[in-house]
Coordinates of C-alpha atoms and ligand atoms in Angstrom, one line a residue:
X1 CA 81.4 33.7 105.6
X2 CA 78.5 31.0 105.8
X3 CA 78.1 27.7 107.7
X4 CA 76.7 25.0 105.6
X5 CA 74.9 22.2 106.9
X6 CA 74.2 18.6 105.2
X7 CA 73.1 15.2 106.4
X8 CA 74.6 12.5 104.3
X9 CA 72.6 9.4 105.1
X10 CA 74.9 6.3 103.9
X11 CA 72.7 3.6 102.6
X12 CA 72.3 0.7 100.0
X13 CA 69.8 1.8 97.5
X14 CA 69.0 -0.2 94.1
X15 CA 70.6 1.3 91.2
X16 CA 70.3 -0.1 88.4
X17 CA 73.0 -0.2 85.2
X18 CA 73.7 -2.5 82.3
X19 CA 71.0 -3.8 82.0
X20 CA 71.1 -5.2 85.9
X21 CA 70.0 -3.3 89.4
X22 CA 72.7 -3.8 92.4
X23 CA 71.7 -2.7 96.1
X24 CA 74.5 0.2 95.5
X25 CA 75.7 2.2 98.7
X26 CA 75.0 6.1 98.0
X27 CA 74.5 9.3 100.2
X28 CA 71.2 10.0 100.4
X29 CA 69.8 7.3 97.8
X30 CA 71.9 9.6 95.2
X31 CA 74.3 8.4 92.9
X32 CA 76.7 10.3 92.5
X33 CA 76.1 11.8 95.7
X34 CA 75.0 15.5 96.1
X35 CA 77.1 18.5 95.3
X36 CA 78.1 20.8 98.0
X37 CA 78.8 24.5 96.8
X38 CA 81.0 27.0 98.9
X39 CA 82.8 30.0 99.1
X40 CA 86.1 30.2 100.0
X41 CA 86.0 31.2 103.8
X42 CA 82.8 29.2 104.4
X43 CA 82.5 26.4 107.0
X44 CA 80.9 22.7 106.4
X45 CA 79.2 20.9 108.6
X46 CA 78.3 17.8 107.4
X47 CA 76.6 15.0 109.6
X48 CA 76.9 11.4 108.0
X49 CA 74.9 8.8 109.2
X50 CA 75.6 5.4 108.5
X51 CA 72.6 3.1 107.6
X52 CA 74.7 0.7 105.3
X53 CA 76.3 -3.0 106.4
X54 CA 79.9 -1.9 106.0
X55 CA 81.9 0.4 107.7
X56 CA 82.4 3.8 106.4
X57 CA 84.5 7.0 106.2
X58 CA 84.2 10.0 104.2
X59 CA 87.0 12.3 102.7
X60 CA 87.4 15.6 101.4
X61 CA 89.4 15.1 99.0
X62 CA 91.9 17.9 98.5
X63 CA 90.8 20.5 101.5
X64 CA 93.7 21.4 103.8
X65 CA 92.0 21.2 106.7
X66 CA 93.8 23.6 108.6
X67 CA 94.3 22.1 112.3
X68 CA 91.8 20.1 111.7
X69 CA 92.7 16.8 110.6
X70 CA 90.1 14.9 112.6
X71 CA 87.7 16.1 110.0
X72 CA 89.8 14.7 107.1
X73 CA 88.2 10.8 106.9
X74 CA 90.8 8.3 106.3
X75 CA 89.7 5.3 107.7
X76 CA 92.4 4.2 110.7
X77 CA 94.7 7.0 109.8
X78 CA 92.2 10.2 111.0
X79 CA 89.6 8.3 112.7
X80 CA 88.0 4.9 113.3
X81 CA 85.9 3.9 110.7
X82 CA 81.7 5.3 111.6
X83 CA 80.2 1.6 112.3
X84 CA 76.5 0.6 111.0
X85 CA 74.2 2.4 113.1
X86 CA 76.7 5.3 113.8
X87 CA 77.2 8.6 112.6
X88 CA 79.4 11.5 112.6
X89 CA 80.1 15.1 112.5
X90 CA 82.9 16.8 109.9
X91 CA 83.3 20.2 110.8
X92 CA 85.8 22.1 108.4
X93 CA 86.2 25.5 107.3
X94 CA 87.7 26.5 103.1
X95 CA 90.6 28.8 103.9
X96 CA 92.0 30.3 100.6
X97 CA 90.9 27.4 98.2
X98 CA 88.9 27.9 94.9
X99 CA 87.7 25.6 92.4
X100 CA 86.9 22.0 91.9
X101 CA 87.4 19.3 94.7
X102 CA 85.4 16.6 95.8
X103 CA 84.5 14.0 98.4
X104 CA 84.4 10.1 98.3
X105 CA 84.2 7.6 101.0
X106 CA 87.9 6.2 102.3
X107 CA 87.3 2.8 103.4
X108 CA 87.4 -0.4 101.8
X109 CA 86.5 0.3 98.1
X110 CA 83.1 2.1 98.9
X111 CA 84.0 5.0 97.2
X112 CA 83.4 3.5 93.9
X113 CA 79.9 4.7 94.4
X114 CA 79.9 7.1 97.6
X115 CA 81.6 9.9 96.2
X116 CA 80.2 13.8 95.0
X117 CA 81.8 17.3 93.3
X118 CA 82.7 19.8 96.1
X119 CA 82.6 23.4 94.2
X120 CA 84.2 25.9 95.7
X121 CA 83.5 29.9 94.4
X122 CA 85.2 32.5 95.6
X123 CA 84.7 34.8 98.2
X124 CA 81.4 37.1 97.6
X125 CA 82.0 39.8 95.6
X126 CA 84.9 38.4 94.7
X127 CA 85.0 37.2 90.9
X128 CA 86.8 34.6 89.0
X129 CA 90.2 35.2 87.1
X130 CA 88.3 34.4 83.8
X131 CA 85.2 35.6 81.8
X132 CA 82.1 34.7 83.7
X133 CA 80.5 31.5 82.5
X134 CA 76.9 31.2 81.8
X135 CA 76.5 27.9 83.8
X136 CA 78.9 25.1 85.5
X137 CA 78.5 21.8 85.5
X138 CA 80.2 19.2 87.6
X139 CA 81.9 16.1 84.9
X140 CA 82.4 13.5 87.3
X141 CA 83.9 10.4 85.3
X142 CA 83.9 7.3 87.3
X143 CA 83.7 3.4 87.1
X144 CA 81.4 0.6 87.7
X145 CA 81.6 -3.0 88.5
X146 CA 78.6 -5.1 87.2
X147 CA 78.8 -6.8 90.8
X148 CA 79.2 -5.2 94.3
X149 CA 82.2 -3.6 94.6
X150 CA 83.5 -4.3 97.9
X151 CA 83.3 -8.2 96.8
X152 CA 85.3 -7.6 93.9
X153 CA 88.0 -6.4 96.2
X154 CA 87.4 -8.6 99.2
X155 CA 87.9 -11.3 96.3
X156 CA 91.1 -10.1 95.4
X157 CA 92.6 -10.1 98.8
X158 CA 91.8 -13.6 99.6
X159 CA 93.4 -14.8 96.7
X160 CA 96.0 -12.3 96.0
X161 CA 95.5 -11.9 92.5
X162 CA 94.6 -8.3 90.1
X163 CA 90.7 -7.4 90.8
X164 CA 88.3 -7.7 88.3
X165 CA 88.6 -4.4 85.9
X166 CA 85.3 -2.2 85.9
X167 CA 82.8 -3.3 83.4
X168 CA 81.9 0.5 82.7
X169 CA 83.4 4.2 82.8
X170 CA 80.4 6.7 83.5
X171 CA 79.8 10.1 83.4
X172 CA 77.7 11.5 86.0
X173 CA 77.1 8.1 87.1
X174 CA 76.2 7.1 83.8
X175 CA 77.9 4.7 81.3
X176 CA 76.2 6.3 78.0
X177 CA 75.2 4.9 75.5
X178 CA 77.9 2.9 73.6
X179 CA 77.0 0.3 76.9
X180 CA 74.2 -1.7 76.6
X181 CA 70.9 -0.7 78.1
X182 CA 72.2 2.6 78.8
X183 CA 70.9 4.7 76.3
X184 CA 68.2 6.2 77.5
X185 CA 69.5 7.6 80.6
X186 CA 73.2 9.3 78.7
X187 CA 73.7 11.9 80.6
X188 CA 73.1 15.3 78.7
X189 CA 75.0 19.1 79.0
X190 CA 73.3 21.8 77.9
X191 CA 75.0 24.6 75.8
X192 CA 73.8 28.2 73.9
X193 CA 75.0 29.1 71.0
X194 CA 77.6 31.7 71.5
X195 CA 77.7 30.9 75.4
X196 CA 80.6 29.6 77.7
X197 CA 80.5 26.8 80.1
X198 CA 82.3 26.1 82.9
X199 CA 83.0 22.1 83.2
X200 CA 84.1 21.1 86.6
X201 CA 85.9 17.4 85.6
X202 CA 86.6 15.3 88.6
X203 CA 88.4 11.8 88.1
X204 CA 86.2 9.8 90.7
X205 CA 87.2 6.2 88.7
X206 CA 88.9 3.9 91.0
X207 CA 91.7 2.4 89.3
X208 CA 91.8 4.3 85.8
X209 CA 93.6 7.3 84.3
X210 CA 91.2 8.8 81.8
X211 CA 91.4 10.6 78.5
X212 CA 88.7 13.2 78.2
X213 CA 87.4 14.9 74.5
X214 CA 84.8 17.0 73.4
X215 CA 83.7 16.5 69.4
X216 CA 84.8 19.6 67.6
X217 CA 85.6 21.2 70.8
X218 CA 88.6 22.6 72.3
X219 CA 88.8 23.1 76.1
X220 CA 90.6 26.3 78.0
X221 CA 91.8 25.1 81.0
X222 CA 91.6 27.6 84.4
X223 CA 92.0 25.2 86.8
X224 CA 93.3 22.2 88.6
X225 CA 92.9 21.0 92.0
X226 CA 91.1 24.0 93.4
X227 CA 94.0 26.4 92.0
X228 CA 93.9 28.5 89.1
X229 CA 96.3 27.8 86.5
X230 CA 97.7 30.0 83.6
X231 CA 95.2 29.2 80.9
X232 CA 96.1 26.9 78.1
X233 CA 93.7 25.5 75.0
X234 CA 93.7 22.0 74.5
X235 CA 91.4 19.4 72.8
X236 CA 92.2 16.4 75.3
X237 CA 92.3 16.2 78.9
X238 CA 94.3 13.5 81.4
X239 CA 92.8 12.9 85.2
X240 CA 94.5 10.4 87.1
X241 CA 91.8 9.4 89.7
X242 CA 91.6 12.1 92.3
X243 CA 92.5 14.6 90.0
X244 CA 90.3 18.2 88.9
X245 CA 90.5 20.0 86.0
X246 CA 87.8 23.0 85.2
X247 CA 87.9 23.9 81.7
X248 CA 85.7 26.6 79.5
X249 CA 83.8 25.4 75.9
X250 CA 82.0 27.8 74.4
X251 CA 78.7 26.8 72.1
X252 CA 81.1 28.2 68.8
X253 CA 79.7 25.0 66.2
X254 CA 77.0 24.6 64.5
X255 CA 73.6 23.7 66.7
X256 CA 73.9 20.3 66.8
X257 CA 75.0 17.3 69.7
X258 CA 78.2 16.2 70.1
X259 CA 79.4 13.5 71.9
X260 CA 81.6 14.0 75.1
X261 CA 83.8 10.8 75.8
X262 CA 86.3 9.6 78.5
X263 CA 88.5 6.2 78.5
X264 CA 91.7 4.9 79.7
X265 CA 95.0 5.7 79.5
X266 CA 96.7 3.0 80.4
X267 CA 100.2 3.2 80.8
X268 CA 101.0 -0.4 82.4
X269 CA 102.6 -2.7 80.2
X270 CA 100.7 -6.1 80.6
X271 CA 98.1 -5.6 83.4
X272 CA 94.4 -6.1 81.9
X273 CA 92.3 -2.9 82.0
X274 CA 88.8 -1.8 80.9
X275 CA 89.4 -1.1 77.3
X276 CA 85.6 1.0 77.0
X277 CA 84.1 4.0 76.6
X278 CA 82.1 6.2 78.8
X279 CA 80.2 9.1 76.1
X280 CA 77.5 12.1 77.6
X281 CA 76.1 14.5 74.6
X282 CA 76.4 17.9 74.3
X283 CA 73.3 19.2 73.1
X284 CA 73.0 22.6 71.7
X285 CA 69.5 24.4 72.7
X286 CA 69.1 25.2 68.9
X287 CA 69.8 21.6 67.8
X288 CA 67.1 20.0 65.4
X289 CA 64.8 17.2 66.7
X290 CA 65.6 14.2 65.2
X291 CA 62.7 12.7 63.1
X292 CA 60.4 10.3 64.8
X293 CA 61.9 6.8 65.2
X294 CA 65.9 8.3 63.7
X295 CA 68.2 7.5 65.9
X296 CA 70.5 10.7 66.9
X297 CA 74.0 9.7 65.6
X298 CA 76.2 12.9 67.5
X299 CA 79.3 13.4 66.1
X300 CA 82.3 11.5 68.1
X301 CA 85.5 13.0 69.0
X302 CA 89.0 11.5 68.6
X303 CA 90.9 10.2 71.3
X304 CA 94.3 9.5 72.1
X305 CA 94.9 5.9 72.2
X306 CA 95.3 4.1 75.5
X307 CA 99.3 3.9 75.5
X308 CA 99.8 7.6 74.3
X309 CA 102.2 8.3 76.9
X310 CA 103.3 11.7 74.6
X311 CA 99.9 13.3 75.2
X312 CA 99.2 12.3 78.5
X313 CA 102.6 14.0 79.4
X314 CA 102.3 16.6 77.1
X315 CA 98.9 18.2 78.6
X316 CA 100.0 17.3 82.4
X317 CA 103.0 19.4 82.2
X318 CA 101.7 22.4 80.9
X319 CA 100.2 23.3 84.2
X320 CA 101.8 26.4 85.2
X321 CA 100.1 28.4 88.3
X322 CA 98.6 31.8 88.1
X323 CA 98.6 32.9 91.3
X324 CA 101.7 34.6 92.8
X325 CA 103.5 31.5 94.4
X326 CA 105.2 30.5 97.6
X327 CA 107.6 27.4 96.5
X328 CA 110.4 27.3 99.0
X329 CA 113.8 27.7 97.5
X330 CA 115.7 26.4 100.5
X331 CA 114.6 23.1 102.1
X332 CA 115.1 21.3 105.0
X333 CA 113.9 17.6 104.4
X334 CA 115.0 16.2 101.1
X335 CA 113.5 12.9 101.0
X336 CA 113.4 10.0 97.8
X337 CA 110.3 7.6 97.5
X338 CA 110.3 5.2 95.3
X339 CA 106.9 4.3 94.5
X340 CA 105.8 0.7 92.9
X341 CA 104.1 -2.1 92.1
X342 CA 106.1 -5.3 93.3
X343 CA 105.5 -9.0 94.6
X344 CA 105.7 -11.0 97.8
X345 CA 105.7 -14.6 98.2
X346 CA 102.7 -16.5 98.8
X347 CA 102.2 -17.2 102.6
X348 CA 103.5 -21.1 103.5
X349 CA 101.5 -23.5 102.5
X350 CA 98.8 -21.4 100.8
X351 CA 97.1 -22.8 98.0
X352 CA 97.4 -21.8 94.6
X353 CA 93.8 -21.2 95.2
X354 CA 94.4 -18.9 97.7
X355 CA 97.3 -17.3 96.3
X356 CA 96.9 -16.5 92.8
X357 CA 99.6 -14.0 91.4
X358 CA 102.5 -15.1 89.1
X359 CA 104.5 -17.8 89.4
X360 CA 103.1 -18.5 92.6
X361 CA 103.7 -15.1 94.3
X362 CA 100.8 -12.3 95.8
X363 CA 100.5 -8.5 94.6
X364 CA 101.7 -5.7 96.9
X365 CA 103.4 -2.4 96.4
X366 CA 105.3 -0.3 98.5
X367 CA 107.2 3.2 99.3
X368 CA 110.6 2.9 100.0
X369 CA 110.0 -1.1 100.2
X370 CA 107.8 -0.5 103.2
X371 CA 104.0 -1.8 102.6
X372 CA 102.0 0.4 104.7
X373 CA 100.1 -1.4 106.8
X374 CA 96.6 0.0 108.5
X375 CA 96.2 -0.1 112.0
X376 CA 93.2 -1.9 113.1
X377 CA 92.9 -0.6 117.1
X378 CA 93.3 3.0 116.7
X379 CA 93.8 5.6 114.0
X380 CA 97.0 7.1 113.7
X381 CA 95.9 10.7 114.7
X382 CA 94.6 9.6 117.5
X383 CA 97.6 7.6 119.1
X384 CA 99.9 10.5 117.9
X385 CA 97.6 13.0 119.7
X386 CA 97.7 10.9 123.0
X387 CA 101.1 9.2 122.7
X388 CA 99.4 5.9 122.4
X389 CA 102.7 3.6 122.2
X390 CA 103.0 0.4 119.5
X391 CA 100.6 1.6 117.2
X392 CA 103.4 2.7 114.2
X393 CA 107.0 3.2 114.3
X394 CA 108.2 6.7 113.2
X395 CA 111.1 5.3 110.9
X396 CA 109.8 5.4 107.7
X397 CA 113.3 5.4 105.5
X398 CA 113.6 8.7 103.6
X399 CA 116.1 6.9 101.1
X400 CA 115.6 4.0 99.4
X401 CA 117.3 0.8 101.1
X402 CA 119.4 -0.2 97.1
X403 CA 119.8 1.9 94.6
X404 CA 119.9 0.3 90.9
X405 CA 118.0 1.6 87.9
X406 CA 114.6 1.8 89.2
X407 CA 113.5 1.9 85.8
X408 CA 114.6 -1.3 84.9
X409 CA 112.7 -4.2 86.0
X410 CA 114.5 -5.2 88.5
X411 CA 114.7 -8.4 90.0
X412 CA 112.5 -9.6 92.9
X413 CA 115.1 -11.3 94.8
X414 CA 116.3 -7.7 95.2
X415 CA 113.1 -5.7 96.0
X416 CA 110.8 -7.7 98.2
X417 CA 108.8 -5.2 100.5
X418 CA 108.1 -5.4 103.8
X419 CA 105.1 -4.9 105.4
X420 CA 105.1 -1.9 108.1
X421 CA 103.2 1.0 109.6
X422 CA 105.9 3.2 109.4
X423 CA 105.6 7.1 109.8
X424 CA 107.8 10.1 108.4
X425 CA 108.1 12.9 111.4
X426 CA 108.2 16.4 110.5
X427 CA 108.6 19.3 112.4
X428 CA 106.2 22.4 111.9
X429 CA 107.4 24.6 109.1
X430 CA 109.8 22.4 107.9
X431 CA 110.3 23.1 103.9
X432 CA 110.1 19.7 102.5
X433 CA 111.1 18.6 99.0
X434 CA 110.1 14.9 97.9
X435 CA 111.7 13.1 94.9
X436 CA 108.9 10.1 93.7
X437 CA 110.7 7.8 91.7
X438 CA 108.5 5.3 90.2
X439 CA 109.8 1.6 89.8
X440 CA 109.3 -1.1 87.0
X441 CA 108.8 -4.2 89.3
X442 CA 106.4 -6.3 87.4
X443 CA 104.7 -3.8 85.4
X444 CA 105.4 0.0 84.7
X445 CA 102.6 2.8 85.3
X446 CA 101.7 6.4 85.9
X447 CA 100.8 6.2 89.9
X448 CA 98.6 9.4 90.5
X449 CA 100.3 10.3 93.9
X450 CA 98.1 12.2 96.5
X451 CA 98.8 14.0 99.3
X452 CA 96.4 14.7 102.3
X453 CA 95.9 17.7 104.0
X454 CA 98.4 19.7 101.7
X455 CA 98.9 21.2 98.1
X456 CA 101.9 20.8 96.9
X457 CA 104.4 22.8 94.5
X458 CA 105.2 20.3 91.1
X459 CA 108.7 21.0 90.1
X460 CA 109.3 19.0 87.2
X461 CA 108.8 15.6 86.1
X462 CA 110.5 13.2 83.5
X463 CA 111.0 10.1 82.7
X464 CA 113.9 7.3 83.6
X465 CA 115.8 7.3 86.9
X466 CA 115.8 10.9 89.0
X467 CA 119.5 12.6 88.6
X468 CA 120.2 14.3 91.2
X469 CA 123.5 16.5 89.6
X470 CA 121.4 17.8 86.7
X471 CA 117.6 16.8 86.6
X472 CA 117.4 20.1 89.4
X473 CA 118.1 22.6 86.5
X474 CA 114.9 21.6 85.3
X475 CA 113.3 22.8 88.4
X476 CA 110.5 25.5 87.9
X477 CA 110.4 27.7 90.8
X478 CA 108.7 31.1 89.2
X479 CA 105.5 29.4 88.3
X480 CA 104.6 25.3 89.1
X481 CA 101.4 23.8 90.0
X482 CA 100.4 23.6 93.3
X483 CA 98.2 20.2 92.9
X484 CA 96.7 17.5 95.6
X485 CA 97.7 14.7 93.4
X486 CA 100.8 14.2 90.9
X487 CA 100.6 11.9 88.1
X488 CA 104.3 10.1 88.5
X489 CA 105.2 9.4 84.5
X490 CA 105.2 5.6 83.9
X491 CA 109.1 4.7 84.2
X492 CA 109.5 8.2 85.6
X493 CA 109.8 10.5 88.2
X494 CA 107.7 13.9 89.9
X495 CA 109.6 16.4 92.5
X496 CA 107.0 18.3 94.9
X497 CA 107.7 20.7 97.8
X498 CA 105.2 22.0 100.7
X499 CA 105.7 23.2 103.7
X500 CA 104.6 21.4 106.4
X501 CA 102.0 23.9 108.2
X502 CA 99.7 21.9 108.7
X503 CA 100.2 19.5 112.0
X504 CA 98.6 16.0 112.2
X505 CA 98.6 12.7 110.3
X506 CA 98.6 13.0 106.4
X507 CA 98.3 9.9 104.4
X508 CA 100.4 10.2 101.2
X509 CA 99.2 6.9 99.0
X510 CA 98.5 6.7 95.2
X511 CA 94.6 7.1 94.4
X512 CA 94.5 3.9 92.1
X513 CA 92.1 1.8 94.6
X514 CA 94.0 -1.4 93.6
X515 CA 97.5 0.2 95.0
X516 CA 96.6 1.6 98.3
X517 CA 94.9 -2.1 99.1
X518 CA 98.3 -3.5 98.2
X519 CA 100.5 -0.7 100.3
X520 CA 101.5 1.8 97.9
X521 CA 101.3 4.4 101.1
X522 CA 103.0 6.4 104.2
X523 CA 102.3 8.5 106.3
X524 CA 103.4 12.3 107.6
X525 CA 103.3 13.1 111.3
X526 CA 103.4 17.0 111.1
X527 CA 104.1 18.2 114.7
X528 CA 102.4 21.3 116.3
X529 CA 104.6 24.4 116.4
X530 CA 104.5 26.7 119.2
X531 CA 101.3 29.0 119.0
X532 CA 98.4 28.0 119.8
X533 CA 97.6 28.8 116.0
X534 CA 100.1 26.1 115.4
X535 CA 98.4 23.3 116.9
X536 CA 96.3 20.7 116.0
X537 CA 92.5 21.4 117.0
X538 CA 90.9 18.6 119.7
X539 CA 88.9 15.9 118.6
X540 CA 85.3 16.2 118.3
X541 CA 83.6 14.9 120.9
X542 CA 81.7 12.6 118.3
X543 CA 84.7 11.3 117.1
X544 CA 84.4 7.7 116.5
X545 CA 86.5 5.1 118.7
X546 CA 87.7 1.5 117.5
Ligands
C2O1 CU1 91.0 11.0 97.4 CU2 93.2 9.4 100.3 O1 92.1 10.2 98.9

């Protein structure tokens, strides 16, 4: 196994799209930011400096991390946040994952441009469970705000109302060119004739599920979330943000380009969203030149349209895994989130300027009813690691407080969160099953749940209110995903299992930007067990304080 090392210098650098240049925070004056290739079993060592004005952490977004959750970025849960000026080193090492991941930054809403594909081959020698590819090519689809994002957030806290929706989707950090001034720079992918392609799609966008087509193309899908699946052939993909898929085309039409195009899904019922599209062009080598001065018109494909629940369910539930798996069929902890949008009142006495939700009330959302709270002093690992007392409690409710039809819309008289950092304890090894039930407070939508530090085993999912006596016989146990993030069905409801082998702090939140700002997050304490191959690693030395 190798040891890779990278500086990623974090720093504003213009970039300029639609038409307007923004002093845009990248790695390296990248954007997107570079892409790290591994083999399972080798170690990264990445330095990140901070030369930026804000604070910053980075994240790797779906590595385990094996005892070492100092190296897994979550600002105030992990680590403190790497000040201006500062720097620090991540040290981690792949152990048994192959595939697609990918970092981003974990603080504030930087990650909306600090973010890059993290490919991960197998072991040397060792080849993939599908035909060779001729090349691979990271898709990373993502969003951008004509405006800096952290103000477009900062915005929305002070007055409590819904951020400003993204004024473009991209592709590779490019919008394409249905956006104006963006034609020029359309990203282009490069196929043969006859040859297969390996696309490594990465939902980086912030707060957008995305449909994902190919003109005349149909996809084979081998993998999600750094696991290989059982493949499947489909002509449309769905990534809720965080989410990897890697999919085979083969050059099988005629030399030609064809467009490649991602836009919402939106399941909410009401909430505004960006209603664009983001197109790159697949270009066959063989394709003619068009004529001097005629403008290339590829062919476009069809997508689902942004309500079509059927699909988006249809293609995430045909996931099955293909390696041998280890789903525990006994389990110890049998918890129930509910997971949701909701509404607080407005502070006393704020202003209608200053509080600008419905009907005089702010956004939040909640687990359980608990908004989670960040701590501001310490981050969680650390005051777990050194008992640090009153920095969270570790009663985190494993039940709902009501029960009612969570489906519903319930009333807000009966559902008003409260704002905590409360913890879930778990003791090492512990087989853990968790029931997400997702809530119709104020609006209804698919929240893309993610896990740190673990994958996780995806049951089953459906839609309406989790039963309990006879929604367990849908339970697959022979063959279910193992995934870092779970799309919970709009009005519906995901069950996972993991085993909790990994000790530390693990943030569990839903990876639409908008959400985790509001709450909609908890937190695992996984304590050591008895070996010292059991316990969490000590910090870096480097580690950043508060
Ligand atoms: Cu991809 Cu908590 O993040």
């Amino acid at each position: 196994a190798k040891v890779h090392y990278h500086d990623f210098v974090i720093q504003a650098t213009p970039v300029k799209r639609l038409c307007s240049t923004h002093n845009t925070i990248t790695v390296n004056g990248q954007f997107p930011g570079p892409t790290l290739e591994v083999n399972n079993g080798d170690t990264l060592v990445v330095k990140v400096v901070n030369r930026a004005q804000y604070n910053v952490t980075i994240h790797w977004h779906g590595v385990r991390q094996m005892r070492t959750a100092w190296a897994d970025g979550p600002e105030f849960i992990t680590q403190c946040p790497i000040r201006p000026g500062g720097s620090y080193t991540y040290r981690f090492t792949i152990q048994g994952q192959e595939g697609t991941l990918w970092w981003h930054a974990h603080s504030s809403w930087l990650r909306a441009t600090v973010y890059g594909a993290l490919v991960i081959h197998p072991k040397e020698g060792i080849s993939y469970p599908f035909p060779k590819p001729a090349r691979e090519i990271p898709i990373l689809l993502g969003e951008w705000w004509d405006a800096n994002p952290i103000d477009v957030i900062r915005q929305a806290t002070r007055t409590g109302a819904a951020p400003n929706v993204s004024d473009a989707y991209t592709i590779n950090g490019q919008p394409g060119d249905l956006y104006k001034c963006s034609n020029q720079d359309t990203t282009i992918v490069h196929v043969d004739s006859g040859e297969t392609v390996l696309l490594r799609v990465i939902n980086a966008a912030l707060n957008q599920q995305l449909f994902f087509s190919v003109a005349n193309h149909k996809f084979t899908v081998v993998g999600a979330d750094a696991s290989y699946v059982k493949t499947f052939t489909t002509s449309v993909l769905m990534l809720g943000p965080g989410q990897t898929t890697d999919v085979l085309i083969t050059g099988n039409q005629p030399p030609a380009r064809y467009y490649m195009a991602a836009r919402a899904y939106a399941s909410a019922q009401g909430a505004p969203f960006d209603n664009t599209t983001t197109t790159a062009i697949l270009e066959y080598k063989a394709a003619p030149c068009p004529a001097k001065g005629v403008k290339i018109n590829p062919t476009f494909p069809s997508l689902p349209a942004f309500n079509d629940t059927a699909t988006a369910t249809a293609f995430t539930s045909s996931f099955r895994s293909a390696r041998k798996v280890e789903v525990p069929t006994e389990i110890d902890e049998n918890l129930f989130f509910t997971v949701g949008l909701g509404l607080n009142n407005c502070p006393a006495g704020a202003s209608s300027s200053s509080c600008q939700g419905p009907n005089g009330t702010r956004f939040t959302a909640s687990m359980n009813n608990v908004s989670f709270v960040l701590p501001s002093n310490f981050s969680l690992l650390q005051a777990h690691h050194q008992g640090i007392p009153g920095v969270f409690s570790t009663d985190f409710p494993a039940v709902p407080p009501v029960k009612f039809d969570y489906t519903g819309n319930v009333s807000r008289s009966l559902w008003q969160p409260i704002s905590a950092t409360k913890l879930y304890k778990l003791k090492y090894g512990a087989r853990v099953q968790v029931v997400l039930q997702g809530t119709n407070i104020q609006t209804a939508e698919n929240h893309p749940i993610h896990l740190h530090g673990y994958d996780f085993y995806i049951l089953a999912e459906g839609f309406g209110n989790f039963n309990p006596q006879t929604d367990t016989a849908k339970f697959n146990l022979v063959d279910p995903p193992l995934r870092n993030t779970a799309s919970v069905p709009v009005k519906g409801w995901s069950v996972i299992r993991f085993i909790a082998d990994n000790p530390g702090v693990w943030l569990m939140h839903c990876h639409l930007d908008v959400h985790i700002t509001w709450g909609l997050a908890m937190a695992f304490i996984v304590e050591n067990g008895v070996t010292e191959l059991e316990a969490l690693e000590e910090p870096p030395v480097d580690l950043p304080v508060c």
